[in-house]
Amino acid sequence: MSSVPKRPKLDGAPADGNTSAGNNEEESEALEQIDACQNEIDALNEKASEEILKVEQKYNKLRKPCYEKRSELVKRIPNFWVTSFINHPQVSGILDEEEEECLHALNKLEVEEFEDIKSGYRINFHFDENPYFENKVLTKEFHLNSAAATENGEWPASTSTPIKWKEGKNLLKQLLTKPYGNKKKRNSEYKTFFDWFSDNTDPVNDEIAELIKDDLWPNPLQYYLVPDIEVEPEDEEDNEENEDEDIDDEDGEGEEEDEDEGFTKNSLIPQSRALSSTAAQAMVKPPLQVFGLEGRYATALYSAATKLNQLDQVEKDLIALQSTIRSDRKLRESVTSPIINKKVMGTALKEASEKLRFAPATGNLLGLLADNGRLKKLDTVINAFRTIMAAHRGEVVCEVVTAKPLDSSQSKQLEGALKSFLKGNESLKITSRVDPSIIGGLIVSIGDKYVDMSIATKVKLYNDVIQTAA
């Protein structure tokens, strides 16, 4: 523990310590004045909080008719909410395929903050008649302070509507006991959506609820809409006939610009996993499915680059760009800054891509991310594309999470076991990560498979089964 350094004794200072006593009195007086200032600041902060709360309450009332109108319009779009959930990078992580089918019956989502805002909120999920449960509305409520305590006087607390499952359709019971091979990778503590909905153990740190309230609910359209950076189909014979003419033609530059616009970087296509569209059917399927918003962009880029025969060039461009952004703080801050106009940034990135001789597909990706305000996702999009490209080359990416580091013998034994998943000429790329919170065991993500053998998950599974049975 550090101590306050002693002040050097001044030459000529009296030996009786009067100077020191004088200094102490000055310090005490200054501290009292600072304390008085701090009390004034605290009082102003409290008053500001009250004023801000009044403004929030006012605008909550003004926003309500807009939300209601939006809800009615959303009902005219099939599968709007389930598509938004699937496209959300975090919420999609707890969605099981069977739950996605169930959520096709979700026709309305609404978030209601309690009148004083800070005491809590509720999330209402409205459903059409469906083969899974009888409920028309499922509600999850959060009581975050004493003003919103539950009937039992508990706070913070959360409550969930008991789900009236139909015979043989209890997804919660089925999915909690289902092995996780051939499942998409999950980074959440929850295994499934209904696992999250039914869990009320930690209402203060419910990340999924906060994402729904603060991100998905205010603007679901950004997740419903899917980026389209596809290439417009062109006639090969016309390309061959006009190739030499385009080089010599005075209007060549304009035609090249038109061709770039074929990527329709300013357009978005609404698309659901359950629905088919011409664009979706025309897309080149990647060798590995990557989920989340970054996966959607990476998949669209893979398709576009494949059709232009630019896969290797695009990967090279993105690796170089990622390295530059990570090492250049000013560039990194500029790319992720919310202050810079996205159209200006899009134009700048497009011009920079041309000067750096990036592939057209790379330039259009950057322009699209800028136009959609998604540049902060650039690093994760690049990582997702690199994962797809690793699979394209026959490399199987594997991440192993353990509670403590493995020794060399354990690593060799695990590597031998994981190689049994490989096919043909595939090669294995293993990365390891230590996470003490899993207590013991391990979690393995290999390709599109996810196997959770951690002690923490087993404990939670047994607790959930006991609570469900009770």
Coordinates of C-alpha atoms in Angstrom, one line a residue:
M1 CA 0.0 0.0 0.0
S2 CA 1.4 3.3 -1.0
S3 CA 1.7 6.2 1.4
V4 CA 1.6 10.0 0.9
P5 CA 5.2 11.2 0.4
K6 CA 6.6 13.3 3.2
R7 CA 7.1 17.0 2.4
P8 CA 10.7 18.2 2.6
K9 CA 11.4 20.5 5.5
L10 CA 11.9 24.0 4.3
D11 CA 15.1 25.8 5.3
G12 CA 14.5 28.2 8.2
A13 CA 11.2 26.5 9.2
P14 CA 10.5 26.6 13.0
A15 CA 11.2 23.4 14.8
D16 CA 7.9 23.5 16.7
G17 CA 5.9 22.5 13.6
N18 CA 3.8 25.6 13.3
T19 CA 4.3 25.7 9.5
S20 CA 3.1 22.1 9.3
A21 CA 0.1 22.9 11.3
G22 CA -0.6 25.9 9.1
N23 CA -0.4 23.7 6.0
N24 CA -2.8 21.2 7.5
E25 CA -5.3 23.9 8.3
E26 CA -5.1 25.2 4.7
E27 CA -5.6 21.6 3.4
S28 CA -8.6 21.1 5.7
E29 CA -10.2 24.3 4.5
A30 CA -9.6 23.4 0.9
L31 CA -11.0 19.9 1.4
E32 CA -14.2 21.4 3.0
Q33 CA -14.6 23.7 0.1
I34 CA -14.1 20.8 -2.4
D35 CA -16.7 18.8 -0.5
A36 CA -19.1 21.7 -0.7
C37 CA -18.5 21.9 -4.5
Q38 CA -19.1 18.2 -4.8
N39 CA -22.3 18.4 -2.9
E40 CA -23.5 21.1 -5.4
I41 CA -22.4 18.9 -8.3
D42 CA -24.3 16.0 -6.9
A43 CA -27.4 18.1 -6.4
L44 CA -27.2 19.3 -10.0
N45 CA -26.7 15.7 -11.2
E46 CA -29.7 14.6 -9.3
K47 CA -31.8 17.4 -10.7
A48 CA -30.5 16.7 -14.2
S49 CA -31.5 13.0 -13.8
E50 CA -35.0 14.1 -12.8
E51 CA -35.2 16.4 -15.9
I52 CA -33.9 13.7 -18.2
L53 CA -36.4 11.3 -16.8
K54 CA -39.3 13.7 -17.5
V55 CA -38.1 14.2 -21.1
E56 CA -37.9 10.4 -21.5
Q57 CA -41.4 10.0 -20.1
K58 CA -42.7 12.7 -22.5
Y59 CA -41.1 11.1 -25.6
N60 CA -42.1 7.6 -24.6
K61 CA -45.7 8.8 -24.9
L62 CA -45.0 10.5 -28.2
R63 CA -43.3 7.4 -29.6
K64 CA -46.0 5.1 -28.6
P65 CA -48.4 5.9 -31.5
C66 CA -45.5 5.4 -33.9
Y67 CA -44.7 2.0 -32.5
E68 CA -48.3 1.0 -32.7
K69 CA -48.5 2.1 -36.3
R70 CA -45.3 0.2 -37.1
S71 CA -46.7 -3.0 -35.4
E72 CA -49.7 -2.9 -37.7
L73 CA -47.6 -2.4 -40.8
V74 CA -45.3 -5.2 -39.7
K75 CA -48.2 -7.6 -39.7
R76 CA -48.4 -7.2 -43.5
I77 CA -44.9 -8.6 -43.9
P78 CA -44.7 -12.4 -43.4
N79 CA -42.0 -13.6 -41.0
F80 CA -40.8 -10.1 -40.2
W81 CA -39.9 -10.8 -36.5
V82 CA -38.4 -14.2 -36.9
T83 CA -36.3 -12.9 -39.8
S84 CA -35.1 -10.0 -37.6
F85 CA -34.2 -12.4 -34.8
I86 CA -32.3 -14.6 -37.2
N87 CA -30.3 -11.7 -38.6
H88 CA -29.5 -10.3 -35.2
P89 CA -25.8 -11.3 -34.4
Q90 CA -26.5 -12.0 -30.7
V91 CA -30.1 -13.0 -30.5
S92 CA -29.6 -15.5 -33.4
G93 CA -27.0 -17.2 -31.2
I94 CA -29.7 -18.6 -28.9
L95 CA -32.1 -19.6 -31.6
D96 CA -32.5 -23.3 -32.3
E97 CA -33.7 -24.4 -35.7
E98 CA -36.9 -25.8 -34.2
E99 CA -37.5 -22.6 -32.3
E100 CA -37.2 -20.7 -35.6
E101 CA -40.1 -22.7 -36.9
C102 CA -42.1 -21.9 -33.8
L103 CA -41.2 -18.2 -34.0
H104 CA -42.8 -18.0 -37.5
A105 CA -46.0 -17.6 -35.5
L106 CA -44.7 -14.4 -33.8
N107 CA -46.8 -11.6 -35.2
K108 CA -46.0 -8.8 -32.8
L109 CA -43.2 -7.8 -30.4
E110 CA -43.6 -4.9 -28.0
V111 CA -41.4 -3.4 -25.2
E112 CA -43.2 -1.5 -22.5
E113 CA -41.2 0.5 -20.0
F114 CA -42.8 1.1 -16.6
E115 CA -44.1 4.7 -16.2
D116 CA -41.1 5.9 -14.2
I117 CA -38.8 4.1 -16.7
K118 CA -36.0 3.3 -14.3
S119 CA -38.0 0.7 -12.2
G120 CA -38.3 -1.8 -15.0
Y121 CA -40.0 -3.0 -18.2
R122 CA -41.7 -5.9 -19.9
I123 CA -41.3 -7.6 -23.3
N124 CA -44.5 -9.0 -24.9
F125 CA -44.3 -11.7 -27.6
H126 CA -47.7 -12.0 -29.4
F127 CA -48.3 -15.3 -31.3
D128 CA -50.8 -16.6 -33.9
E129 CA -52.3 -20.0 -33.3
N130 CA -49.4 -22.5 -33.6
P131 CA -48.7 -26.2 -33.0
Y132 CA -46.4 -25.6 -30.1
F133 CA -48.2 -23.9 -27.3
E134 CA -51.6 -22.5 -26.3
N135 CA -50.5 -19.0 -25.2
K136 CA -51.4 -16.0 -27.3
V137 CA -49.0 -13.7 -25.5
L138 CA -45.8 -14.6 -23.6
T139 CA -44.5 -11.8 -21.3
K140 CA -41.1 -11.4 -19.6
E141 CA -41.1 -8.6 -16.9
F142 CA -38.2 -7.0 -15.2
H143 CA -38.6 -5.3 -11.8
L144 CA -35.3 -3.5 -11.2
N145 CA -35.9 -1.4 -8.0
S146 CA -38.1 -1.2 -4.9
A147 CA -40.7 0.9 -6.7
A148 CA -41.4 -2.1 -9.0
A149 CA -41.0 -5.0 -6.6
T150 CA -42.9 -8.1 -7.4
E151 CA -46.0 -9.3 -5.4
N152 CA -43.6 -11.1 -3.0
G153 CA -41.7 -7.8 -2.5
E154 CA -38.6 -9.0 -4.3
W155 CA -36.3 -6.9 -6.4
P156 CA -34.4 -6.9 -8.6
A157 CA -36.4 -9.8 -10.1
S158 CA -37.9 -11.0 -13.4
T159 CA -40.9 -13.1 -14.2
S160 CA -42.0 -15.1 -17.2
T161 CA -45.4 -16.3 -18.4
P162 CA -45.7 -20.1 -17.9
I163 CA -45.7 -21.7 -21.3
K164 CA -48.7 -24.0 -21.9
W165 CA -47.0 -26.5 -24.2
K166 CA -49.1 -28.7 -26.4
E167 CA -48.7 -32.5 -26.1
G168 CA -45.3 -33.6 -27.2
K169 CA -44.2 -30.1 -28.3
N170 CA -42.3 -28.9 -25.2
L171 CA -39.3 -27.4 -27.0
L172 CA -37.7 -26.3 -23.7
K173 CA -37.6 -29.9 -22.4
Q174 CA -36.6 -31.3 -25.8
L175 CA -33.8 -28.9 -26.6
L176 CA -32.3 -28.8 -23.1
T177 CA -31.7 -32.5 -23.3
K178 CA -30.6 -32.5 -27.0
P179 CA -26.9 -33.0 -27.8
Y180 CA -25.2 -30.1 -29.5
G181 CA -23.5 -31.8 -32.4
N182 CA -24.5 -30.2 -35.7
K183 CA -25.6 -27.1 -34.0
K184 CA -24.6 -23.5 -34.8
K185 CA -22.0 -22.0 -32.5
R186 CA -23.3 -20.4 -29.4
N187 CA -21.5 -17.8 -27.3
S188 CA -24.3 -17.2 -24.9
E189 CA -24.9 -18.7 -21.5
Y190 CA -28.3 -19.7 -22.7
K191 CA -28.7 -22.8 -25.0
T192 CA -32.0 -21.8 -26.6
F193 CA -34.5 -18.9 -26.9
F194 CA -37.1 -20.5 -24.6
D195 CA -34.3 -21.4 -22.1
W196 CA -33.6 -17.6 -21.9
F197 CA -37.3 -16.7 -21.7
S198 CA -37.9 -19.1 -18.8
D199 CA -34.7 -18.2 -16.9
N200 CA -35.1 -15.6 -14.2
T201 CA -32.0 -16.1 -12.1
D202 CA -30.1 -12.9 -13.0
P203 CA -32.5 -10.1 -14.1
V204 CA -29.9 -7.3 -13.7
N205 CA -27.5 -8.8 -16.2
D206 CA -29.9 -10.2 -18.8
E207 CA -28.0 -9.3 -22.0
I208 CA -30.6 -10.8 -24.4
A209 CA -33.4 -8.8 -22.8
E210 CA -31.3 -5.6 -23.0
L211 CA -30.5 -6.3 -26.6
I212 CA -34.2 -6.7 -27.5
K213 CA -35.2 -3.6 -25.5
D214 CA -32.4 -1.2 -26.6
D215 CA -31.4 -2.5 -30.0
L216 CA -33.9 -4.8 -31.8
W217 CA -37.1 -3.1 -30.6
P218 CA -36.1 0.5 -31.5
N219 CA -35.1 -0.4 -35.1
P220 CA -35.9 -4.0 -36.2
L221 CA -35.8 -3.0 -39.9
Q222 CA -32.0 -2.8 -39.9
Y223 CA -32.0 -6.5 -39.0
Y224 CA -34.8 -7.6 -41.3
L225 CA -33.1 -6.2 -44.3
V226 CA -30.3 -8.3 -45.7
P227 CA -27.4 -6.8 -47.7
D228 CA -27.2 -7.5 -51.4
I229 CA -23.7 -7.2 -53.0
E230 CA -24.6 -9.7 -55.7
V231 CA -23.3 -9.3 -59.2
E232 CA -25.9 -8.7 -61.9
P233 CA -25.8 -11.7 -64.3
E234 CA -24.2 -10.8 -67.6
D235 CA -24.2 -12.6 -71.0
E236 CA -20.7 -14.3 -71.4
E237 CA -20.8 -13.9 -75.2
D238 CA -21.6 -10.2 -74.9
N239 CA -18.6 -9.8 -72.5
E240 CA -16.3 -11.5 -75.0
E241 CA -17.5 -9.5 -78.0
N242 CA -17.3 -6.2 -76.1
E243 CA -14.1 -6.8 -74.1
D244 CA -11.7 -5.1 -76.6
E245 CA -14.2 -2.4 -77.5
D246 CA -14.6 -1.4 -73.8
I247 CA -10.8 -1.0 -73.5
D248 CA -10.6 1.4 -76.5
D249 CA -13.9 3.1 -76.1
E250 CA -13.9 6.7 -74.9
D251 CA -16.9 5.9 -72.6
G252 CA -15.1 2.9 -71.1
E253 CA -14.7 4.5 -67.7
G254 CA -18.5 5.2 -67.5
E255 CA -19.2 1.6 -68.5
E256 CA -16.9 0.4 -65.8
E257 CA -18.7 2.5 -63.2
D258 CA -22.0 1.0 -64.4
E259 CA -20.6 -2.4 -64.0
D260 CA -19.6 -1.7 -60.5
E261 CA -23.1 -0.5 -59.7
G262 CA -24.2 -4.0 -60.7
F263 CA -23.3 -4.9 -57.2
T264 CA -26.2 -2.7 -56.1
K265 CA -24.3 -1.5 -53.0
N266 CA -27.0 0.9 -52.2
S267 CA -29.8 -1.7 -52.3
L268 CA -31.0 -4.1 -49.7
I269 CA -33.1 -7.3 -50.2
P270 CA -35.6 -8.4 -47.5
Q271 CA -35.1 -12.1 -47.2
S272 CA -36.1 -14.8 -44.7
R273 CA -34.4 -18.2 -44.2
A274 CA -37.8 -19.7 -44.6
L275 CA -38.6 -17.9 -47.8
S276 CA -37.0 -18.2 -51.2
S277 CA -36.1 -15.3 -53.6
T278 CA -34.4 -15.0 -56.9
A279 CA -31.4 -13.4 -55.3
A280 CA -31.1 -16.1 -52.7
Q281 CA -31.4 -18.9 -55.3
A282 CA -28.7 -17.2 -57.5
M283 CA -26.2 -16.9 -54.6
V284 CA -23.3 -19.2 -54.5
K285 CA -23.5 -21.3 -51.3
P286 CA -20.4 -21.1 -49.1
P287 CA -18.7 -24.3 -47.9
L288 CA -19.4 -23.3 -44.4
Q289 CA -22.4 -21.4 -43.0
V290 CA -21.5 -18.5 -40.7
F291 CA -24.3 -17.0 -38.6
G292 CA -25.1 -13.5 -37.4
L293 CA -25.1 -10.2 -39.3
E294 CA -21.4 -10.5 -40.1
G295 CA -22.1 -14.0 -41.6
R296 CA -24.7 -12.5 -43.9
Y297 CA -22.3 -9.9 -45.3
A298 CA -19.4 -12.4 -45.6
T299 CA -21.7 -14.9 -47.4
A300 CA -22.9 -12.3 -49.8
L301 CA -19.3 -11.3 -50.5
Y302 CA -18.2 -14.9 -51.0
S303 CA -21.0 -15.3 -53.6
A304 CA -20.1 -12.1 -55.4
A305 CA -16.4 -12.7 -55.4
T306 CA -16.9 -16.3 -56.6
K307 CA -18.9 -15.1 -59.6
L308 CA -16.1 -12.6 -60.5
N309 CA -13.4 -15.1 -59.8
Q310 CA -11.9 -12.8 -57.2
L311 CA -11.9 -14.9 -54.1
D312 CA -8.2 -14.9 -53.5
Q313 CA -7.8 -11.3 -54.3
V314 CA -10.7 -10.3 -52.0
E315 CA -9.2 -12.3 -49.2
K316 CA -5.8 -10.7 -49.8
D317 CA -7.4 -7.2 -49.8
L318 CA -9.3 -7.8 -46.5
I319 CA -6.3 -9.3 -44.7
A320 CA -4.2 -6.3 -45.6
L321 CA -7.0 -3.9 -44.7
Q322 CA -7.6 -5.6 -41.3
S323 CA -3.9 -5.5 -40.5
T324 CA -3.7 -1.8 -41.4
I325 CA -6.7 -0.8 -39.4
R326 CA -5.5 -2.8 -36.3
S327 CA -2.1 -1.1 -36.4
D328 CA -3.3 2.4 -37.3
R329 CA -5.2 4.0 -34.4
K330 CA -6.3 7.1 -36.3
L331 CA -7.7 5.0 -39.2
R332 CA -9.4 2.7 -36.8
E333 CA -11.1 5.6 -35.0
S334 CA -12.1 7.2 -38.3
V335 CA -13.7 4.0 -39.6
T336 CA -15.7 3.4 -36.5
S337 CA -16.5 7.0 -35.7
P338 CA -20.3 7.7 -35.5
I339 CA -19.6 11.4 -36.2
I340 CA -18.3 11.2 -39.8
N341 CA -21.1 11.2 -42.3
K342 CA -21.5 7.7 -43.7
K343 CA -21.9 8.8 -47.3
V344 CA -18.7 10.8 -47.1
M345 CA -17.0 7.8 -45.5
G346 CA -18.4 5.5 -48.2
T347 CA -17.1 7.7 -51.0
A348 CA -13.7 8.0 -49.3
L349 CA -13.4 4.2 -48.9
K350 CA -14.5 3.6 -52.5
E351 CA -11.9 6.0 -53.8
A352 CA -9.2 4.5 -51.5
S353 CA -10.1 1.0 -52.7
E354 CA -9.6 2.0 -56.3
K355 CA -6.2 3.7 -55.5
L356 CA -5.1 0.5 -53.6
R357 CA -6.2 -1.6 -56.6
F358 CA -8.6 -3.6 -54.4
A359 CA -10.9 -6.0 -56.2
P360 CA -14.3 -4.4 -57.1
A361 CA -16.1 -6.8 -54.7
T362 CA -13.9 -5.5 -51.8
G363 CA -14.7 -1.9 -52.7
N364 CA -18.4 -2.5 -52.9
L365 CA -18.4 -4.3 -49.6
L366 CA -16.7 -1.3 -47.9
G367 CA -19.2 1.1 -49.6
L368 CA -22.1 -1.0 -48.5
L369 CA -21.0 -1.2 -44.9
A370 CA -20.5 2.5 -44.9
D371 CA -23.9 3.3 -46.5
N372 CA -25.6 1.0 -43.9
G373 CA -23.7 2.4 -40.9
R374 CA -22.1 -1.0 -40.4
L375 CA -18.4 -0.1 -40.6
K376 CA -17.9 -1.0 -36.9
K377 CA -18.7 -4.5 -38.0
L378 CA -15.9 -4.6 -40.6
D379 CA -13.4 -6.5 -38.4
T380 CA -16.0 -9.3 -37.6
V381 CA -17.1 -9.4 -41.3
I382 CA -13.5 -9.9 -42.3
N383 CA -13.1 -12.7 -39.7
A384 CA -16.2 -14.4 -41.0
F385 CA -15.0 -14.2 -44.6
R386 CA -11.6 -15.6 -43.6
T387 CA -13.5 -18.5 -41.8
I388 CA -15.4 -19.2 -45.0
M389 CA -12.2 -19.1 -47.1
A390 CA -10.5 -21.5 -44.7
A391 CA -13.3 -23.9 -45.4
H392 CA -13.0 -23.2 -49.1
R393 CA -9.4 -24.4 -49.0
G394 CA -10.3 -27.5 -47.0
E395 CA -9.1 -26.1 -43.7
V396 CA -11.3 -26.9 -40.8
V397 CA -11.2 -24.2 -38.1
C398 CA -11.5 -25.5 -34.6
E399 CA -11.7 -23.6 -31.3
V400 CA -11.2 -25.4 -28.0
V401 CA -12.2 -23.7 -24.7
T402 CA -11.0 -25.2 -21.4
A403 CA -11.1 -24.2 -17.8
K404 CA -7.3 -24.4 -17.6
P405 CA -4.5 -24.8 -20.2
L406 CA -4.0 -28.3 -21.6
D407 CA -0.6 -29.9 -21.3
S408 CA 1.2 -31.3 -24.4
S409 CA -0.1 -34.8 -23.9
Q410 CA -3.7 -33.7 -23.6
S411 CA -3.3 -31.4 -26.6
K412 CA -2.0 -34.3 -28.8
Q413 CA -4.8 -36.6 -27.6
L414 CA -7.5 -34.0 -28.3
E415 CA -6.0 -33.2 -31.8
G416 CA -6.1 -36.9 -32.6
A417 CA -9.7 -37.1 -31.6
L418 CA -10.6 -34.0 -33.6
K419 CA -9.0 -35.3 -36.8
S420 CA -11.7 -38.0 -36.9
F421 CA -14.1 -35.2 -37.9
L422 CA -12.1 -34.4 -41.1
K423 CA -12.9 -35.7 -44.6
G424 CA -10.6 -36.3 -47.5
N425 CA -7.9 -33.7 -47.9
E426 CA -9.1 -31.4 -45.1
S427 CA -6.6 -30.1 -42.6
L428 CA -7.2 -29.0 -39.0
K429 CA -6.5 -25.5 -37.6
I430 CA -6.8 -25.5 -33.8
T431 CA -7.0 -22.4 -31.6
S432 CA -7.2 -22.7 -27.8
R433 CA -8.8 -20.4 -25.3
V434 CA -8.9 -20.6 -21.5
D435 CA -12.2 -19.7 -19.7
P436 CA -12.3 -20.5 -16.0
S437 CA -16.0 -19.9 -15.8
I438 CA -16.8 -23.2 -17.5
I439 CA -15.4 -24.9 -14.3
G440 CA -14.2 -28.0 -16.0
G441 CA -14.5 -30.1 -19.2
L442 CA -14.3 -28.4 -22.5
I443 CA -16.2 -26.7 -25.3
V444 CA -15.3 -27.5 -28.9
S445 CA -16.4 -25.6 -32.0
I446 CA -15.2 -27.4 -35.2
G447 CA -16.6 -26.2 -38.5
D448 CA -20.3 -25.7 -38.1
K449 CA -20.5 -28.1 -35.2
Y450 CA -20.6 -27.1 -31.5
V451 CA -20.1 -29.5 -28.6
D452 CA -20.4 -28.2 -25.1
M453 CA -19.0 -30.7 -22.5
S454 CA -18.4 -28.1 -19.8
I455 CA -19.2 -28.8 -16.1
A456 CA -20.9 -25.4 -15.9
T457 CA -23.4 -26.3 -18.7
K458 CA -24.1 -29.7 -17.1
V459 CA -24.9 -28.1 -13.8
K460 CA -27.2 -25.6 -15.5
L461 CA -28.9 -28.4 -17.5
Y462 CA -29.6 -30.4 -14.3
N463 CA -31.0 -27.3 -12.6
D464 CA -33.2 -26.5 -15.5
V465 CA -34.5 -30.1 -15.7
I466 CA -35.3 -30.1 -12.0
Q467 CA -37.1 -26.7 -12.2
T468 CA -39.1 -27.8 -15.3
A469 CA -40.1 -31.1 -13.6
A470 CA -41.1 -29.2 -10.5

